[in-house]
């Protein structure tokens, strides 16, 4: 490495705080330190420092070399390849329709939920990136500043507190770096989208007296969008033939193309005397009948709307990252330290213009729009209503006036979507060192906050829209004016919805209502700990760690007034605000029982306990115990038993009723006739709307708006208690050093059960139980009592769901890891394999209910693997990554709704191959070329209507690659 003078070191140190930049690669290693006394280290899962990096719990490690070789822009990209992680609830490819937190990057260990995965940075909590939740946004952590990531699976609440029920992801940042490292990268897909531009620099220096070090990072990255229209699998609105029509297994993955939306920009209008399908207008404004979409139509003259032409698969994400850290030894054995992080992230969602119906404007009358009015006792016609509609309209509500119904895509308002700016700030400072002749201590304070400011377009004010629809002719000017005089004074302009692009700019200005969202999340944390050797036992030192922490969490999420009231025709999303604090004490011991004995080269026992007092749920206790037995060198048996706790987060406690639009539901009444004898038939026919539908159609029948128009409200629960997780792990490790290279292998069995789990009762479970079991759940279901302008009588209107401690969650499986390093030919070969075989994964919706198994379903394949093969010779290197996702079935509850057996319908296994090629022309410079999804493997067709579908992607985009082959090139160099 380039040798820096004392003057250059001093200058670098002096300016380190302001020049902190990122991108450390293997080329930018610090100079080797002189041989010193072995250092005790802390391994994730234990607070006790020891001379070895062993763990009684299963632990996997990703190094900075792994990160650099992957070419990942965000550490989430690499973590999700590890088979211990499930499909994320939020990522860049599955959150385009999120009302908040779109583009956030989270992780989910064991598919037990992001709230049960604790993300740490340098062993300390990080502020949440999702308001009201505990999930950390990995966009806010600089990938090139990471030294390693330790993944601990199994309950760890005794060491780190709440949320570590499924495990811990501990991100450890680089330290003691000296010099300057730089990297730049450009990439795009084979379709010339998903463009990625990235620049990172890292800076570090040590003070002239050697007592202090400061380093930092600045990173800029831009990840471009991928639109649904640019992929053949998703360029046209479609629907699963099996899910929506036939229910046959062989038809589930057959797409009906096109299956356009019935909300078209030219409008669809219905009166009692019109054809059942209604009428619409062509581009010239001529009246034409509404054409059929779906399996009965050829799609050539379909008058519906292709939503896929506007949707997004991958959200564009821009990031600016700044991170700094440093230490200074102010006196012998005592050091002050700090860590600082700032992340500015901008994301943009885009989807089709808003679908508005007359029922949104006139909900009290089922959507009837008056075509004429009584003004001072005189019958007055709305002059904007065309003769083709006015002449066929009749009185539908008994007031003597003609009515009509409509649906219309408000394309003049523009596409819906949001631009979100998020700012995450975190600072940690403290002191650490040695006291009492060798005890390590640390005391710290941390503050973090995440702010989000979001502006969304494409919405309308339904109150103004109603005023603008009710137009009359002004007797003075002869022009159309709003009927309500007060509305006229307030700027009301009549709105013409009859035909394509008929809404005037003035009317558009009156009805448009941009949506605003402001969120704020904060975390205050202080802690202190001390660890050392309490006594010297025959087998080694008795280790002890004790400490305490205080944490205060707060979150607020607030939309504009119209959105909170549901008056912009979208979801009604009220303000959520709340917080809690917790005081905790913990202790851990490590007891060496045997050493250098026959069949016991080493035998250690560990135990830990943590007690907490929450302002919300009161007192909690968690503990664990583990053993490590090394009968002979290089072979070890390890096992742990842990009882972990998770206190409810702010959303689960304080969220008021928030509207949702669920998909993938099967109505138990579908197909019921007056003579059906299934268990659900009698309960279905007892509903007046369902019975009226059966009488009219011969069997209970649903149309397209019925299938796509189910809503409901999600509710928090301030009376929630903490949930308790019990986990067992038993493992073997084998790591001999031989003349044939270094080999390592681990085999770990895991079993995690969560009692009193905090769950939202699944809506399909509510439906099924209402009609076949627990009738008390019917109170959460609202059906339409009669047919409206677009929906059928008896169709589902609302299904509500709340949060309770009524569930159970569990998983069981086996992890295998293999590693091998050896000189082969002119270079060195490195091979690593991680494999997880899932035995069980289930949720119990309510006490006494049968477990709903999801092991082997989409997003939770029974077998997942990740293989890394690297070969380096001279200045050249190549690394190949292979990701295996095993076959997966559709959700068993969904299949049961069609009378199909669990596992009978599913998708095949997928194998993705990524490659990274490097060339180092000098010792300080490296060029690289990467190819992701090199063989352009297509995602399985999980079509609209099937569970697991991500809207716009036509697959499960959190699990499978919906983008395709991608390339990246770049350079790294260091000084």
CSV table of N, CA, C and O in Angstrom, one decimal, residues 525-602:
chain,number,residue,atom,x,y,z
A,525,UNK,N,-32.0,5.8,22.8
A,525,UNK,CA,-31.5,4.6,23.4
A,525,UNK,C,-30.2,4.9,24.2
A,525,UNK,O,-29.3,5.6,23.7
A,526,UNK,N,-30.2,4.4,25.4
A,526,UNK,CA,-29.0,4.5,26.2
A,526,UNK,C,-28.7,3.1,26.8
A,526,UNK,O,-29.6,2.4,27.1
A,527,UNK,N,-27.4,2.8,27.0
A,527,UNK,CA,-27.1,1.5,27.5
A,527,UNK,C,-25.7,1.5,28.1
A,527,UNK,O,-24.9,2.3,27.8
A,528,UNK,N,-25.5,0.5,29.0
A,528,UNK,CA,-24.2,0.3,29.6
A,528,UNK,C,-24.0,-1.2,29.9
A,528,UNK,O,-25.0,-1.9,30.2
A,529,UNK,N,-22.8,-1.6,29.7
A,529,UNK,CA,-22.5,-3.0,30.0
A,529,UNK,C,-21.1,-3.2,30.4
A,529,UNK,O,-20.2,-2.3,30.2
A,530,UNK,N,-20.8,-4.3,31.1
A,530,UNK,CA,-19.5,-4.7,31.5
A,530,UNK,C,-19.4,-6.2,31.3
A,530,UNK,O,-20.3,-6.9,31.6
A,531,UNK,N,-18.2,-6.6,30.8
A,531,UNK,CA,-18.0,-8.1,30.6
A,531,UNK,C,-16.6,-8.4,31.0
A,531,UNK,O,-15.6,-7.6,30.7
A,532,UNK,N,-16.4,-9.6,31.6
A,532,UNK,CA,-15.0,-10.0,31.9
A,532,UNK,C,-15.1,-11.4,32.5
A,532,UNK,O,-16.0,-12.1,32.3
A,533,UNK,N,-14.0,-11.7,33.2
A,533,UNK,CA,-13.8,-13.0,33.8
A,533,UNK,C,-14.0,-13.0,35.3
A,533,UNK,O,-13.2,-12.3,36.0
A,534,UNK,N,-15.0,-13.7,35.7
A,534,UNK,CA,-15.4,-13.6,37.1
A,534,UNK,C,-14.4,-14.5,38.0
A,534,UNK,O,-14.1,-14.1,39.1
A,535,UNK,N,-14.0,-15.6,37.4
A,535,UNK,CA,-13.1,-16.5,38.2
A,535,UNK,C,-12.4,-17.4,37.2
A,535,UNK,O,-12.9,-17.6,36.0
A,536,UNK,N,-11.3,-18.0,37.6
A,536,UNK,CA,-10.6,-19.0,36.8
A,536,UNK,C,-11.0,-20.4,37.2
A,536,UNK,O,-10.7,-20.8,38.3
A,537,UNK,N,-11.7,-21.1,36.3
A,537,UNK,CA,-12.1,-22.5,36.6
A,537,UNK,C,-11.0,-23.4,36.0
A,537,UNK,O,-10.3,-23.0,35.1
A,538,UNK,N,-11.1,-24.7,36.4
A,538,UNK,CA,-10.1,-25.7,35.8
A,538,UNK,C,-10.1,-25.7,34.3
A,538,UNK,O,-9.1,-25.9,33.6
A,539,UNK,N,-11.3,-25.5,33.7
A,539,UNK,CA,-11.5,-25.6,32.3
A,539,UNK,C,-11.3,-24.3,31.6
A,539,UNK,O,-11.5,-24.2,30.4
A,540,UNK,N,-11.1,-23.2,32.3
A,540,UNK,CA,-11.0,-21.9,31.7
A,540,UNK,C,-11.7,-20.8,32.5
A,540,UNK,O,-12.3,-21.1,33.6
A,541,UNK,N,-11.7,-19.6,32.0
A,541,UNK,CA,-12.3,-18.5,32.8
A,541,UNK,C,-13.8,-18.6,32.8
A,541,UNK,O,-14.4,-18.9,31.7
A,542,UNK,N,-14.4,-18.2,33.9
A,542,UNK,CA,-15.9,-18.0,34.0
A,542,UNK,C,-16.2,-16.6,33.5
A,542,UNK,O,-15.9,-15.6,34.1
A,543,UNK,N,-16.9,-16.6,32.3
A,543,UNK,CA,-17.2,-15.3,31.7
A,543,UNK,C,-18.6,-14.8,32.2
A,543,UNK,O,-19.5,-15.5,32.5
A,544,UNK,N,-18.6,-13.4,32.4
A,544,UNK,CA,-19.8,-12.8,32.9
A,544,UNK,C,-20.0,-11.5,32.1
A,544,UNK,O,-19.1,-10.8,31.8
A,545,UNK,N,-21.3,-11.2,31.7
A,545,UNK,CA,-21.6,-9.9,31.1
A,545,UNK,C,-22.9,-9.5,31.8
A,545,UNK,O,-23.9,-10.2,31.9
A,546,UNK,N,-23.0,-8.2,32.2
A,546,UNK,CA,-24.2,-7.6,32.8
A,546,UNK,C,-24.4,-6.2,32.1
A,546,UNK,O,-23.4,-5.6,31.7
A,547,UNK,N,-25.6,-5.8,32.1
A,547,UNK,CA,-25.8,-4.5,31.5
A,547,UNK,C,-27.3,-4.1,31.6
A,547,UNK,O,-28.1,-4.8,32.1
A,548,UNK,N,-27.6,-2.9,31.1
A,548,UNK,CA,-28.9,-2.4,31.1
A,548,UNK,C,-29.1,-1.4,30.0
A,548,UNK,O,-28.2,-0.9,29.5
A,549,UNK,N,-30.4,-1.3,29.6
A,549,UNK,CA,-30.7,-0.4,28.5
A,549,UNK,C,-32.0,0.3,28.8
A,549,UNK,O,-32.9,-0.2,29.4
A,550,UNK,N,-32.1,1.5,28.2
A,550,UNK,CA,-33.4,2.2,28.2
A,550,UNK,C,-33.7,2.7,26.8
A,550,UNK,O,-32.8,3.2,26.1
A,551,UNK,N,-34.9,2.4,26.3
A,551,UNK,CA,-35.2,2.7,25.0
A,551,UNK,C,-36.6,3.4,24.9
A,551,UNK,O,-37.5,3.0,25.6
A,552,UNK,N,-36.7,4.4,24.1
A,552,UNK,CA,-38.0,5.1,23.9
A,552,UNK,C,-38.3,5.2,22.4
A,552,UNK,O,-37.4,5.7,21.6
A,553,UNK,N,-39.4,4.7,22.0
A,553,UNK,CA,-39.8,4.7,20.5
A,553,UNK,C,-41.1,5.6,20.4
A,553,UNK,O,-42.0,5.6,21.2
A,554,UNK,N,-41.1,6.3,19.2
A,554,UNK,CA,-42.2,7.1,18.9
A,554,UNK,C,-42.4,7.1,17.4
A,554,UNK,O,-41.5,7.0,16.6
A,555,UNK,N,-43.7,7.2,17.0
A,555,UNK,CA,-44.0,7.2,15.6
A,555,UNK,C,-45.3,7.9,15.3
A,555,UNK,O,-46.3,7.9,16.1
A,556,UNK,N,-45.3,8.7,14.2
A,556,UNK,CA,-46.5,9.4,13.8
A,556,UNK,C,-46.6,9.3,12.3
A,556,UNK,O,-45.6,9.4,11.5
A,557,UNK,N,-47.8,9.0,11.8
A,557,UNK,CA,-48.1,8.9,10.4
A,557,UNK,C,-49.4,9.7,10.1
A,557,UNK,O,-50.4,9.3,10.7
A,558,UNK,N,-49.3,10.7,9.2
A,558,UNK,CA,-50.5,11.5,9.1
A,558,UNK,C,-50.7,11.9,7.6
A,558,UNK,O,-49.8,12.5,7.0
A,559,UNK,N,-51.8,11.5,7.0
A,559,UNK,CA,-52.2,11.9,5.7
A,559,UNK,C,-52.9,13.2,5.7
A,559,UNK,O,-53.3,13.7,6.8
A,560,UNK,N,-53.2,13.8,4.6
A,560,UNK,CA,-54.0,15.0,4.5
A,560,UNK,C,-55.4,14.7,4.9
A,560,UNK,O,-55.8,13.5,5.1
A,561,UNK,N,-56.2,15.8,5.2
A,561,UNK,CA,-57.5,15.6,5.8
A,561,UNK,C,-58.5,14.8,4.9
A,561,UNK,O,-59.3,14.0,5.3
A,562,UNK,N,-58.4,15.0,3.6
A,562,UNK,CA,-59.3,14.3,2.6
A,562,UNK,C,-59.0,12.8,2.7
A,562,UNK,O,-59.9,12.0,2.7
A,563,UNK,N,-57.7,12.4,2.7
A,563,UNK,CA,-57.4,11.0,2.8
A,563,UNK,C,-57.8,10.4,4.1
A,563,UNK,O,-58.3,9.3,4.1
A,564,UNK,N,-57.6,11.1,5.2
A,564,UNK,CA,-58.0,10.6,6.5
A,564,UNK,C,-59.5,10.3,6.5
A,564,UNK,O,-60.0,9.3,7.1
A,565,UNK,N,-60.3,11.1,5.8
A,565,UNK,CA,-61.8,10.9,5.8
A,565,UNK,C,-62.2,10.0,4.6
A,565,UNK,O,-63.4,9.7,4.5
A,566,UNK,N,-61.3,9.6,3.7
A,566,UNK,CA,-61.7,8.8,2.6
A,566,UNK,C,-62.4,9.6,1.6
A,566,UNK,O,-63.2,9.0,0.8
A,567,UNK,N,-62.2,10.9,1.5
A,567,UNK,CA,-63.0,11.8,0.6
A,567,UNK,C,-62.2,12.1,-0.7
A,567,UNK,O,-62.6,13.0,-1.4
A,568,UNK,N,-61.1,11.4,-1.0
A,568,UNK,CA,-60.5,11.5,-2.3
A,568,UNK,C,-60.7,10.2,-3.1
A,568,UNK,O,-59.9,10.0,-4.0
A,569,UNK,N,-61.7,9.5,-2.8
A,569,UNK,CA,-62.1,8.3,-3.5
A,569,UNK,C,-61.1,7.1,-3.3
A,569,UNK,O,-61.3,6.1,-3.9
A,570,UNK,N,-60.1,7.3,-2.4
A,570,UNK,CA,-59.2,6.2,-2.1
A,570,UNK,C,-59.4,5.7,-0.8
A,570,UNK,O,-60.5,5.8,-0.1
A,571,UNK,N,-58.4,5.0,-0.3
A,571,UNK,CA,-58.5,4.4,1.1
A,571,UNK,C,-58.6,5.5,2.1
A,571,UNK,O,-58.0,6.5,2.1
A,572,UNK,N,-59.5,5.2,3.1
A,572,UNK,CA,-59.6,6.1,4.3
A,572,UNK,C,-58.5,5.7,5.2
A,572,UNK,O,-58.5,4.5,5.8
A,573,UNK,N,-57.5,6.5,5.4
A,573,UNK,CA,-56.3,6.2,6.3
A,573,UNK,C,-56.2,7.2,7.4
A,573,UNK,O,-55.7,8.4,7.1
A,574,UNK,N,-56.6,7.0,8.5
A,574,UNK,CA,-56.6,8.0,9.6
A,574,UNK,C,-55.1,8.1,10.2
A,574,UNK,O,-54.2,7.3,9.9
A,575,UNK,N,-55.0,9.1,10.9
A,575,UNK,CA,-53.7,9.4,11.6
A,575,UNK,C,-53.4,8.3,12.6
A,575,UNK,O,-54.2,7.9,13.3
A,576,UNK,N,-52.1,7.9,12.6
A,576,UNK,CA,-51.6,7.0,13.6
A,576,UNK,C,-50.5,7.6,14.4
A,576,UNK,O,-49.5,8.1,13.8
A,577,UNK,N,-50.6,7.6,15.7
A,577,UNK,CA,-49.5,8.2,16.5
A,577,UNK,C,-49.5,7.4,17.8
A,577,UNK,O,-50.5,7.0,18.4
A,578,UNK,N,-48.3,7.2,18.3
A,578,UNK,CA,-48.1,6.5,19.6
A,578,UNK,C,-46.6,6.3,19.9
A,578,UNK,O,-45.7,6.6,19.1
A,579,UNK,N,-46.4,5.7,21.0
A,579,UNK,CA,-45.0,5.4,21.5
A,579,UNK,C,-45.0,4.6,22.7
A,579,UNK,O,-46.1,4.3,23.3
A,580,UNK,N,-43.8,4.2,23.1
A,580,UNK,CA,-43.7,3.4,24.3
A,580,UNK,C,-42.2,3.6,24.8
A,580,UNK,O,-41.3,4.0,24.0
A,581,UNK,N,-42.0,3.2,26.0
A,581,UNK,CA,-40.6,3.1,26.5
A,581,UNK,C,-40.4,1.8,27.2
A,581,UNK,O,-41.4,1.2,27.7
A,582,UNK,N,-39.1,1.4,27.4
A,582,UNK,CA,-38.9,0.2,28.1
A,582,UNK,C,-37.5,0.3,28.8
A,582,UNK,O,-36.6,0.9,28.3
A,583,UNK,N,-37.5,-0.3,30.0
A,583,UNK,CA,-36.3,-0.4,30.8
A,583,UNK,C,-35.9,-1.8,30.9
A,583,UNK,O,-36.8,-2.7,31.2
A,584,UNK,N,-34.6,-2.2,30.7
A,584,UNK,CA,-34.2,-3.6,30.6
A,584,UNK,C,-32.9,-3.8,31.4
A,584,UNK,O,-32.0,-2.9,31.3
A,585,UNK,N,-32.8,-4.9,32.0
A,585,UNK,CA,-31.5,-5.4,32.6
A,585,UNK,C,-31.3,-6.8,32.1
A,585,UNK,O,-32.2,-7.6,31.9
A,586,UNK,N,-30.0,-7.1,31.9
A,586,UNK,CA,-29.7,-8.5,31.4
A,586,UNK,C,-28.3,-8.9,32.0
A,586,UNK,O,-27.5,-8.1,32.5
A,587,UNK,N,-28.2,-10.2,32.0
A,587,UNK,CA,-27.0,-10.9,32.5
A,587,UNK,C,-26.7,-12.1,31.7
A,587,UNK,O,-27.7,-12.8,31.2
A,588,UNK,N,-25.5,-12.5,31.5
A,588,UNK,CA,-25.1,-13.6,30.7
A,588,UNK,C,-23.8,-14.3,31.4
A,588,UNK,O,-22.9,-13.5,31.8
A,589,UNK,N,-23.8,-15.6,31.4
A,589,UNK,CA,-22.6,-16.3,31.9
A,589,UNK,C,-22.2,-17.3,30.9
A,589,UNK,O,-23.0,-17.9,30.1
A,590,UNK,N,-20.9,-17.6,30.9
A,590,UNK,CA,-20.3,-18.6,30.1
A,590,UNK,C,-19.4,-19.5,31.0
A,590,UNK,O,-18.4,-19.0,31.5
A,591,UNK,N,-19.8,-20.7,31.2
A,591,UNK,CA,-19.1,-21.6,32.1
A,591,UNK,C,-18.4,-22.7,31.4
A,591,UNK,O,-19.0,-23.6,30.8
A,592,UNK,N,-17.0,-22.7,31.4
A,592,UNK,CA,-16.3,-23.8,30.8
A,592,UNK,C,-16.3,-25.0,31.8
A,592,UNK,O,-15.8,-24.9,32.9
A,593,UNK,N,-16.9,-26.1,31.4
A,593,UNK,CA,-17.0,-27.2,32.3
A,593,UNK,C,-15.9,-28.2,32.1
A,593,UNK,O,-15.4,-28.8,33.1
A,594,UNK,N,-15.4,-28.5,30.9
A,594,UNK,CA,-14.4,-29.4,30.6
A,594,UNK,C,-13.4,-28.8,29.6
A,594,UNK,O,-13.8,-28.1,28.7
A,595,UNK,N,-12.2,-29.3,29.7
A,595,UNK,CA,-11.2,-28.8,28.7
A,595,UNK,C,-10.1,-29.9,28.6
A,595,UNK,O,-9.6,-30.3,29.7
A,596,UNK,N,-9.7,-30.2,27.4
A,596,UNK,CA,-8.6,-31.2,27.2
A,596,UNK,C,-8.8,-32.5,27.9
A,596,UNK,O,-7.8,-33.0,28.5
A,597,UNK,N,-10.0,-33.0,27.9
A,597,UNK,CA,-10.3,-34.3,28.5
A,597,UNK,C,-10.6,-35.3,27.4
A,597,UNK,O,-11.0,-34.9,26.3
A,598,UNK,N,-10.6,-36.6,27.7
A,598,UNK,CA,-11.0,-37.5,26.7
A,598,UNK,C,-12.4,-37.3,26.2
A,598,UNK,O,-13.3,-37.1,27.0
A,599,UNK,N,-12.6,-37.2,24.9
A,599,UNK,CA,-13.9,-36.9,24.3
A,599,UNK,C,-14.5,-35.6,24.8
A,599,UNK,O,-15.7,-35.4,24.7
A,600,UNK,N,-13.6,-34.7,25.2
A,600,UNK,CA,-14.1,-33.4,25.7
A,600,UNK,C,-12.9,-32.4,25.6
A,600,UNK,O,-12.4,-31.9,26.6
A,601,UNK,N,-12.5,-32.1,24.4
A,601,UNK,CA,-11.5,-31.1,24.2
A,601,UNK,C,-12.0,-29.8,24.8
A,601,UNK,O,-11.2,-29.0,25.4
A,602,UNK,N,-13.3,-29.5,24.7
A,602,UNK,CA,-13.9,-28.4,25.2
A,602,UNK,C,-15.4,-28.6,25.4
A,602,UNK,O,-16.0,-29.2,24.6
